[in-house]
Amino acid sequence: MLAIVAPGQGAQTPGFLTPWLEVPGLADRLSAWSDLVGLDLIAYGTTADAEEIRDTAVAQPLLVAASLAAAEALGVTPDVVAGHSVGELAAAALAGVLTPEQALTLVRERGQAMAKAAAVTATGMTAVVGGDEAEVLAAIERHGLTPANMNGSGQIVAGGTLEQLAAFAADPPARARLIPLKVAGAFHTVHMAPASEHLRQAAAGLTPADPRVTLLSNADGAAVTGGAEFLGRLVAQVAGPVRWDACMATMTGLGVTTMIELAPGGTLTGLARRGMRGVTTVALKTPDDLNAAREVL
């Protein structure tokens, strides 16, 4: 059973799109999508530096476009699809809930709205690796933070104000390592409520289709069978925690044997190697990885 997954913000690195432009047709597709979102995705994915592509309004359309382009190059129909955070937009398109153009139009609105919401208050995120999960969650709550990403494999990402994160760093949970993340704000927390409302309005004119394959939701890892329900969850998830641990548990329960992570791959397959032991994983980092993906299938 094959799962195809799409990575979230933070997976992008300078120049990661460069080798993909050699795949016939992808440069033209990315150029058309650039016109759609009002950003030069090819330039951002090839010559832009790390700071430029850290911009939420840039990173989100760039990541969704890259995942959709890689999926097109792969040309395989999965049994299960899921995306981490903004990767849910790519997953929705792969499942047929949205067209690629609808997904990109919506992610443009999502990125801009989240960037605007992040500018209101100085907020950030810190990854917590290791420690006892109950103790980690208790420490996060004690400092008024939100467990914004429950990634499984001993990794939780806390989000909140910079003051709260500083207090958390000074009083960390036992046996845990804290890693401040280079992100523009506290995504998937109450601080993103205005962005969620903006996205709700942007999505109001869409008529989503029901998914053609099993489509998992970040909210709780559930397989969602209705397109309208999935779109509603996707909108609300902007201000709610990402439960990737639950998505991995659902994939394990469904009997997934192979996971392919779309470009820029590596993050989710890394989590799967620890949280879904025995599952064959392939991360699409460059087009050279397409053959490896096809071989495992």
PDB file of N, CA and C in Angstrom, residues 103-185:
ATOM      1  N   ALA A 103      -5.705  24.838  -5.592  1.00  0.00           N
ATOM      2  CA  ALA A 103      -4.816  24.675  -4.438  1.00  0.00           C
ATOM      3  C   ALA A 103      -3.791  25.793  -4.378  1.00  0.00           C
ATOM      4  N   LEU A 104      -3.239  26.165  -5.525  1.00  0.00           N
ATOM      5  CA  LEU A 104      -2.222  27.220  -5.546  1.00  0.00           C
ATOM      6  C   LEU A 104      -2.825  28.590  -5.279  1.00  0.00           C
ATOM      7  N   THR A 105      -4.005  28.832  -5.796  1.00  0.00           N
ATOM      8  CA  THR A 105      -4.674  30.106  -5.508  1.00  0.00           C
ATOM      9  C   THR A 105      -4.964  30.228  -4.017  1.00  0.00           C
ATOM     10  N   LEU A 106      -5.397  29.114  -3.416  1.00  0.00           N
ATOM     11  CA  LEU A 106      -5.714  29.126  -1.991  1.00  0.00           C
ATOM     12  C   LEU A 106      -4.457  29.248  -1.142  1.00  0.00           C
ATOM     13  N   VAL A 107      -3.379  28.601  -1.555  1.00  0.00           N
ATOM     14  CA  VAL A 107      -2.158  28.671  -0.751  1.00  0.00           C
ATOM     15  C   VAL A 107      -1.529  30.060  -0.844  1.00  0.00           C
ATOM     16  N   ARG A 108      -1.748  30.751  -1.959  1.00  0.00           N
ATOM     17  CA  ARG A 108      -1.284  32.134  -2.037  1.00  0.00           C
ATOM     18  C   ARG A 108      -1.979  32.983  -0.973  1.00  0.00           C
ATOM     19  N   GLU A 109      -3.288  32.798  -0.830  1.00  0.00           N
ATOM     20  CA  GLU A 109      -4.041  33.527   0.187  1.00  0.00           C
ATOM     21  C   GLU A 109      -3.599  33.103   1.587  1.00  0.00           C
ATOM     22  N   ARG A 110      -3.370  31.812   1.761  1.00  0.00           N
ATOM     23  CA  ARG A 110      -2.941  31.278   3.067  1.00  0.00           C
ATOM     24  C   ARG A 110      -1.617  31.886   3.489  1.00  0.00           C
ATOM     25  N   GLY A 111      -0.641  31.877   2.571  1.00  0.00           N
ATOM     26  CA  GLY A 111       0.678  32.396   2.904  1.00  0.00           C
ATOM     27  C   GLY A 111       0.661  33.871   3.238  1.00  0.00           C
ATOM     28  N   GLN A 112      -0.069  34.637   2.452  1.00  0.00           N
ATOM     29  CA  GLN A 112      -0.138  36.073   2.709  1.00  0.00           C
ATOM     30  C   GLN A 112      -0.840  36.367   4.024  1.00  0.00           C
ATOM     31  N   ALA A 113      -1.929  35.630   4.294  1.00  0.00           N
ATOM     32  CA  ALA A 113      -2.686  35.877   5.526  1.00  0.00           C
ATOM     33  C   ALA A 113      -1.882  35.473   6.764  1.00  0.00           C
ATOM     34  N   MET A 114      -1.135  34.365   6.673  1.00  0.00           N
ATOM     35  CA  MET A 114      -0.340  33.931   7.821  1.00  0.00           C
ATOM     36  C   MET A 114       0.834  34.873   8.060  1.00  0.00           C
ATOM     37  N   ALA A 115       1.412  35.396   6.991  1.00  0.00           N
ATOM     38  CA  ALA A 115       2.487  36.372   7.143  1.00  0.00           C
ATOM     39  C   ALA A 115       1.965  37.637   7.819  1.00  0.00           C
ATOM     40  N   LYS A 116       0.776  38.069   7.421  1.00  0.00           N
ATOM     41  CA  LYS A 116       0.172  39.257   8.025  1.00  0.00           C
ATOM     42  C   LYS A 116      -0.141  39.019   9.492  1.00  0.00           C
ATOM     43  N   ALA A 117      -0.690  37.853   9.819  1.00  0.00           N
ATOM     44  CA  ALA A 117      -1.015  37.538  11.214  1.00  0.00           C
ATOM     45  C   ALA A 117       0.248  37.455  12.065  1.00  0.00           C
ATOM     46  N   ALA A 118       1.319  36.937  11.478  1.00  0.00           N
ATOM     47  CA  ALA A 118       2.579  36.797  12.228  1.00  0.00           C
ATOM     48  C   ALA A 118       3.203  38.143  12.550  1.00  0.00           C
ATOM     49  N   ALA A 119       2.851  39.177  11.773  1.00  0.00           N
ATOM     50  CA  ALA A 119       3.442  40.498  11.984  1.00  0.00           C
ATOM     51  C   ALA A 119       2.781  41.266  13.125  1.00  0.00           C
ATOM     52  N   VAL A 120       1.652  40.777  13.618  1.00  0.00           N
ATOM     53  CA  VAL A 120       0.912  41.489  14.657  1.00  0.00           C
ATOM     54  C   VAL A 120       1.638  41.435  16.004  1.00  0.00           C
ATOM     55  N   THR A 121       2.120  40.257  16.353  1.00  0.00           N
ATOM     56  CA  THR A 121       2.798  40.028  17.631  1.00  0.00           C
ATOM     57  C   THR A 121       4.091  39.265  17.375  1.00  0.00           C
ATOM     58  N   ALA A 122       5.118  39.541  18.145  1.00  0.00           N
ATOM     59  CA  ALA A 122       6.391  38.833  17.999  1.00  0.00           C
ATOM     60  C   ALA A 122       6.244  37.415  18.553  1.00  0.00           C
ATOM     61  N   THR A 123       6.135  36.473  17.659  1.00  0.00           N
ATOM     62  CA  THR A 123       5.942  35.081  18.055  1.00  0.00           C
ATOM     63  C   THR A 123       6.944  34.189  17.351  1.00  0.00           C
ATOM     64  N   GLY A 124       7.022  32.954  17.778  1.00  0.00           N
ATOM     65  CA  GLY A 124       7.946  32.013  17.166  1.00  0.00           C
ATOM     66  C   GLY A 124       7.612  30.588  17.548  1.00  0.00           C
ATOM     67  N   MET A 125       8.532  29.677  17.220  1.00  0.00           N
ATOM     68  CA  MET A 125       8.318  28.253  17.491  1.00  0.00           C
ATOM     69  C   MET A 125       9.633  27.619  17.919  1.00  0.00           C
ATOM     70  N   THR A 126       9.525  26.622  18.786  1.00  0.00           N
ATOM     71  CA  THR A 126      10.685  25.875  19.276  1.00  0.00           C
ATOM     72  C   THR A 126      10.389  24.388  19.205  1.00  0.00           C
ATOM     73  N   ALA A 127      11.296  23.639  18.594  1.00  0.00           N
ATOM     74  CA  ALA A 127      11.150  22.184  18.548  1.00  0.00           C
ATOM     75  C   ALA A 127      11.670  21.589  19.851  1.00  0.00           C
ATOM     76  N   VAL A 128      10.922  20.636  20.376  1.00  0.00           N
ATOM     77  CA  VAL A 128      11.319  19.925  21.594  1.00  0.00           C
ATOM     78  C   VAL A 128      11.561  18.479  21.203  1.00  0.00           C
ATOM     79  N   VAL A 129      12.793  18.034  21.372  1.00  0.00           N
ATOM     80  CA  VAL A 129      13.170  16.678  20.975  1.00  0.00           C
ATOM     81  C   VAL A 129      13.526  15.878  22.220  1.00  0.00           C
ATOM     82  N   GLY A 130      12.855  14.731  22.371  1.00  0.00           N
ATOM     83  CA  GLY A 130      13.122  13.871  23.516  1.00  0.00           C
ATOM     84  C   GLY A 130      12.303  14.267  24.735  1.00  0.00           C
ATOM     85  N   GLY A 131      12.651  13.684  25.862  1.00  0.00           N
ATOM     86  CA  GLY A 131      11.898  13.915  27.085  1.00  0.00           C
ATOM     87  C   GLY A 131      10.640  13.062  27.141  1.00  0.00           C
ATOM     88  N   ASP A 132      10.039  13.033  28.301  1.00  0.00           N
ATOM     89  CA  ASP A 132       8.775  12.322  28.467  1.00  0.00           C
ATOM     90  C   ASP A 132       7.649  13.173  27.875  1.00  0.00           C
ATOM     91  N   GLU A 133       6.818  12.576  27.017  1.00  0.00           N
ATOM     92  CA  GLU A 133       5.807  13.366  26.306  1.00  0.00           C
ATOM     93  C   GLU A 133       4.868  14.093  27.259  1.00  0.00           C
ATOM     94  N   ALA A 134       4.424  13.417  28.305  1.00  0.00           N
ATOM     95  CA  ALA A 134       3.508  14.050  29.255  1.00  0.00           C
ATOM     96  C   ALA A 134       4.185  15.232  29.945  1.00  0.00           C
ATOM     97  N   GLU A 135       5.450  15.084  30.302  1.00  0.00           N
ATOM     98  CA  GLU A 135       6.179  16.169  30.949  1.00  0.00           C
ATOM     99  C   GLU A 135       6.414  17.328  29.982  1.00  0.00           C
ATOM    100  N   VAL A 136       6.706  17.000  28.729  1.00  0.00           N
ATOM    101  CA  VAL A 136       6.909  18.043  27.716  1.00  0.00           C
ATOM    102  C   VAL A 136       5.630  18.844  27.516  1.00  0.00           C
ATOM    103  N   LEU A 137       4.509  18.144  27.377  1.00  0.00           N
ATOM    104  CA  LEU A 137       3.227  18.829  27.174  1.00  0.00           C
ATOM    105  C   LEU A 137       2.850  19.666  28.394  1.00  0.00           C
ATOM    106  N   ALA A 138       3.154  19.165  29.586  1.00  0.00           N
ATOM    107  CA  ALA A 138       2.856  19.921  30.802  1.00  0.00           C
ATOM    108  C   ALA A 138       3.690  21.193  30.863  1.00  0.00           C
ATOM    109  N   ALA A 139       4.958  21.112  30.456  1.00  0.00           N
ATOM    110  CA  ALA A 139       5.825  22.286  30.459  1.00  0.00           C
ATOM    111  C   ALA A 139       5.356  23.304  29.418  1.00  0.00           C
ATOM    112  N   ILE A 140       4.928  22.823  28.271  1.00  0.00           N
ATOM    113  CA  ILE A 140       4.413  23.710  27.231  1.00  0.00           C
ATOM    114  C   ILE A 140       3.183  24.460  27.741  1.00  0.00           C
ATOM    115  N   GLU A 141       2.290  23.727  28.388  1.00  0.00           N
ATOM    116  CA  GLU A 141       1.077  24.357  28.928  1.00  0.00           C
ATOM    117  C   GLU A 141       1.420  25.333  30.042  1.00  0.00           C
ATOM    118  N   ARG A 142       2.369  24.977  30.891  1.00  0.00           N
ATOM    119  CA  ARG A 142       2.738  25.817  32.023  1.00  0.00           C
ATOM    120  C   ARG A 142       3.221  27.194  31.566  1.00  0.00           C
ATOM    121  N   HIS A 143       3.839  27.236  30.411  1.00  0.00           N
ATOM    122  CA  HIS A 143       4.373  28.503  29.910  1.00  0.00           C
ATOM    123  C   HIS A 143       3.423  29.181  28.928  1.00  0.00           C
ATOM    124  N   GLY A 144       2.192  28.692  28.839  1.00  0.00           N
ATOM    125  CA  GLY A 144       1.195  29.336  28.001  1.00  0.00           C
ATOM    126  C   GLY A 144       1.393  29.129  26.515  1.00  0.00           C
ATOM    127  N   LEU A 145       2.180  28.121  26.170  1.00  0.00           N
ATOM    128  CA  LEU A 145       2.463  27.826  24.769  1.00  0.00           C
ATOM    129  C   LEU A 145       1.472  26.808  24.214  1.00  0.00           C
ATOM    130  N   THR A 146       1.536  26.587  22.919  1.00  0.00           N
ATOM    131  CA  THR A 146       0.681  25.610  22.246  1.00  0.00           C
ATOM    132  C   THR A 146       1.555  24.524  21.621  1.00  0.00           C
ATOM    133  N   PRO A 147       1.186  23.239  21.787  1.00  0.00           N
ATOM    134  CA  PRO A 147       1.895  22.173  21.069  1.00  0.00           C
ATOM    135  C   PRO A 147       1.450  22.194  19.603  1.00  0.00           C
ATOM    136  N   ALA A 148       2.075  23.076  18.814  1.00  0.00           N
ATOM    137  CA  ALA A 148       1.592  23.383  17.467  1.00  0.00           C
ATOM    138  C   ALA A 148       1.784  22.236  16.483  1.00  0.00           C
ATOM    139  N   ASN A 149       2.849  21.493  16.656  1.00  0.00           N
ATOM    140  CA  ASN A 149       3.114  20.310  15.817  1.00  0.00           C
ATOM    141  C   ASN A 149       3.406  19.122  16.719  1.00  0.00           C
ATOM    142  N   MET A 150       2.550  18.103  16.633  1.00  0.00           N
ATOM    143  CA  MET A 150       2.835  16.836  17.309  1.00  0.00           C
ATOM    144  C   MET A 150       3.348  15.896  16.215  1.00  0.00           C
ATOM    145  N   ASN A 151       4.661  15.864  16.049  1.00  0.00           N
ATOM    146  CA  ASN A 151       5.236  15.186  14.893  1.00  0.00           C
ATOM    147  C   ASN A 151       5.522  13.713  15.103  1.00  0.00           C
ATOM    148  N   GLY A 152       5.374  13.229  16.333  1.00  0.00           N
ATOM    149  CA  GLY A 152       5.724  11.845  16.601  1.00  0.00           C
ATOM    150  C   GLY A 152       7.220  11.664  16.672  1.00  0.00           C
ATOM    151  N   SER A 153       7.647  10.441  16.914  1.00  0.00           N
ATOM    152  CA  SER A 153       9.075  10.107  16.988  1.00  0.00           C
ATOM    153  C   SER A 153       9.818  10.989  17.981  1.00  0.00           C
ATOM    154  N   GLY A 154       9.125  11.375  19.061  1.00  0.00           N
ATOM    155  CA  GLY A 154       9.770  12.153  20.111  1.00  0.00           C
ATOM    156  C   GLY A 154       9.975  13.610  19.786  1.00  0.00           C
ATOM    157  N   GLN A 155       9.168  14.163  18.862  1.00  0.00           N
ATOM    158  CA  GLN A 155       9.337  15.565  18.480  1.00  0.00           C
ATOM    159  C   GLN A 155       8.016  16.314  18.584  1.00  0.00           C
ATOM    160  N   ILE A 156       8.031  17.394  19.354  1.00  0.00           N
ATOM    161  CA  ILE A 156       6.884  18.279  19.499  1.00  0.00           C
ATOM    162  C   ILE A 156       7.383  19.702  19.261  1.00  0.00           C
ATOM    163  N   VAL A 157       6.604  20.513  18.540  1.00  0.00           N
ATOM    164  CA  VAL A 157       6.980  21.902  18.293  1.00  0.00           C
ATOM    165  C   VAL A 157       6.028  22.807  19.068  1.00  0.00           C
ATOM    166  N   ALA A 158       6.598  23.647  19.912  1.00  0.00           N
ATOM    167  CA  ALA A 158       5.809  24.587  20.714  1.00  0.00           C
ATOM    168  C   ALA A 158       5.786  25.946  20.040  1.00  0.00           C
ATOM    169  N   GLY A 159       4.622  26.618  20.102  1.00  0.00           N
ATOM    170  CA  GLY A 159       4.497  27.936  19.505  1.00  0.00           C
ATOM    171  C   GLY A 159       3.901  28.927  20.484  1.00  0.00           C
ATOM    172  N   GLY A 160       4.327  30.186  20.393  1.00  0.00           N
ATOM    173  CA  GLY A 160       3.800  31.228  21.261  1.00  0.00           C
ATOM    174  C   GLY A 160       4.592  32.506  21.112  1.00  0.00           C
ATOM    175  N   THR A 161       4.427  33.412  22.052  1.00  0.00           N
ATOM    176  CA  THR A 161       5.164  34.675  21.985  1.00  0.00           C
ATOM    177  C   THR A 161       6.644  34.427  22.285  1.00  0.00           C
ATOM    178  N   LEU A 162       7.475  35.393  21.866  1.00  0.00           N
ATOM    179  CA  LEU A 162       8.910  35.244  22.115  1.00  0.00           C
ATOM    180  C   LEU A 162       9.209  35.254  23.609  1.00  0.00           C
ATOM    181  N   GLU A 163       8.430  36.003  24.384  1.00  0.00           N
ATOM    182  CA  GLU A 163       8.615  36.019  25.835  1.00  0.00           C
ATOM    183  C   GLU A 163       8.296  34.652  26.434  1.00  0.00           C
ATOM    184  N   GLN A 164       7.213  34.040  25.994  1.00  0.00           N
ATOM    185  CA  GLN A 164       6.851  32.714  26.487  1.00  0.00           C
ATOM    186  C   GLN A 164       7.914  31.681  26.111  1.00  0.00           C
ATOM    187  N   LEU A 165       8.423  31.785  24.892  1.00  0.00           N
ATOM    188  CA  LEU A 165       9.446  30.834  24.445  1.00  0.00           C
ATOM    189  C   LEU A 165      10.748  31.017  25.223  1.00  0.00           C
ATOM    190  N   ALA A 166      11.072  32.247  25.573  1.00  0.00           N
ATOM    191  CA  ALA A 166      12.280  32.513  26.363  1.00  0.00           C
ATOM    192  C   ALA A 166      12.144  31.907  27.755  1.00  0.00           C
ATOM    193  N   ALA A 167      10.964  32.058  28.352  1.00  0.00           N
ATOM    194  CA  ALA A 167      10.726  31.471  29.668  1.00  0.00           C
ATOM    195  C   ALA A 167      10.775  29.947  29.593  1.00  0.00           C
ATOM    196  N   PHE A 168      10.268  29.396  28.524  1.00  0.00           N
ATOM    197  CA  PHE A 168      10.290  27.946  28.299  1.00  0.00           C
ATOM    198  C   PHE A 168      11.732  27.454  28.182  1.00  0.00           C
ATOM    199  N   ALA A 169      12.563  28.212  27.466  1.00  0.00           N
ATOM    200  CA  ALA A 169      13.974  27.830  27.309  1.00  0.00           C
ATOM    201  C   ALA A 169      14.712  27.871  28.639  1.00  0.00           C
ATOM    202  N   ALA A 170      14.293  28.783  29.515  1.00  0.00           N
ATOM    203  CA  ALA A 170      14.931  28.895  30.829  1.00  0.00           C
ATOM    204  C   ALA A 170      14.445  27.834  31.801  1.00  0.00           C
ATOM    205  N   ASP A 171      13.340  27.212  31.486  1.00  0.00           N
ATOM    206  CA  ASP A 171      12.732  26.209  32.366  1.00  0.00           C
ATOM    207  C   ASP A 171      12.247  25.027  31.520  1.00  0.00           C
ATOM    208  N   PRO A 172      13.174  24.325  30.853  1.00  0.00           N
ATOM    209  CA  PRO A 172      12.791  23.278  29.907  1.00  0.00           C
ATOM    210  C   PRO A 172      12.384  21.981  30.602  1.00  0.00           C
ATOM    211  N   PRO A 173      11.635  21.126  29.907  1.00  0.00           N
ATOM    212  CA  PRO A 173      11.314  19.817  30.475  1.00  0.00           C
ATOM    213  C   PRO A 173      12.577  18.961  30.579  1.00  0.00           C
ATOM    214  N   ALA A 174      12.565  18.052  31.516  1.00  0.00           N
ATOM    215  CA  ALA A 174      13.739  17.209  31.761  1.00  0.00           C
ATOM    216  C   ALA A 174      14.063  16.345  30.545  1.00  0.00           C
ATOM    217  N   ARG A 175      15.349  16.149  30.317  1.00  0.00           N
ATOM    218  CA  ARG A 175      15.867  15.242  29.293  1.00  0.00           C
ATOM    219  C   ARG A 175      15.392  15.595  27.883  1.00  0.00           C
ATOM    220  N   ALA A 176      15.053  16.859  27.653  1.00  0.00           N
ATOM    221  CA  ALA A 176      14.603  17.294  26.337  1.00  0.00           C
ATOM    222  C   ALA A 176      15.567  18.337  25.779  1.00  0.00           C
ATOM    223  N   ARG A 177      15.715  18.319  24.470  1.00  0.00           N
ATOM    224  CA  ARG A 177      16.554  19.301  23.786  1.00  0.00           C
ATOM    225  C   ARG A 177      15.652  20.297  23.076  1.00  0.00           C
ATOM    226  N   LEU A 178      15.898  21.587  23.278  1.00  0.00           N
ATOM    227  CA  LEU A 178      15.092  22.637  22.665  1.00  0.00           C
ATOM    228  C   LEU A 178      15.843  23.260  21.494  1.00  0.00           C
ATOM    229  N   ILE A 179      15.155  23.373  20.355  1.00  0.00           N
ATOM    230  CA  ILE A 179      15.766  23.914  19.141  1.00  0.00           C
ATOM    231  C   ILE A 179      14.882  25.041  18.617  1.00  0.00           C
ATOM    232  N   PRO A 180      15.279  26.299  18.800  1.00  0.00           N
ATOM    233  CA  PRO A 180      14.499  27.412  18.231  1.00  0.00           C
ATOM    234  C   PRO A 180      14.454  27.298  16.707  1.00  0.00           C
ATOM    235  N   LEU A 181      13.278  27.476  16.136  1.00  0.00           N
ATOM    236  CA  LEU A 181      13.119  27.335  14.690  1.00  0.00           C
ATOM    237  C   LEU A 181      13.145  28.698  14.009  1.00  0.00           C
ATOM    238  N   LYS A 182      13.690  28.718  12.800  1.00  0.00           N
ATOM    239  CA  LYS A 182      13.754  29.960  12.022  1.00  0.00           C
ATOM    240  C   LYS A 182      12.464  30.096  11.214  1.00  0.00           C
ATOM    241  N   VAL A 183      11.411  30.492  11.912  1.00  0.00           N
ATOM    242  CA  VAL A 183      10.116  30.697  11.271  1.00  0.00           C
ATOM    243  C   VAL A 183       9.631  32.099  11.613  1.00  0.00           C
ATOM    244  N   ALA A 184       8.654  32.571  10.820  1.00  0.00           N
ATOM    245  CA  ALA A 184       8.218  33.956  10.963  1.00  0.00           C
ATOM    246  C   ALA A 184       7.212  34.173  12.079  1.00  0.00           C
ATOM    247  N   GLY A 185       6.638  33.099  12.631  1.00  0.00           N
ATOM    248  CA  GLY A 185       5.636  33.284  13.666  1.00  0.00           C
ATOM    249  C   GLY A 185       5.178  31.973  14.255  1.00  0.00           C
TER     250      GLY A 185
END
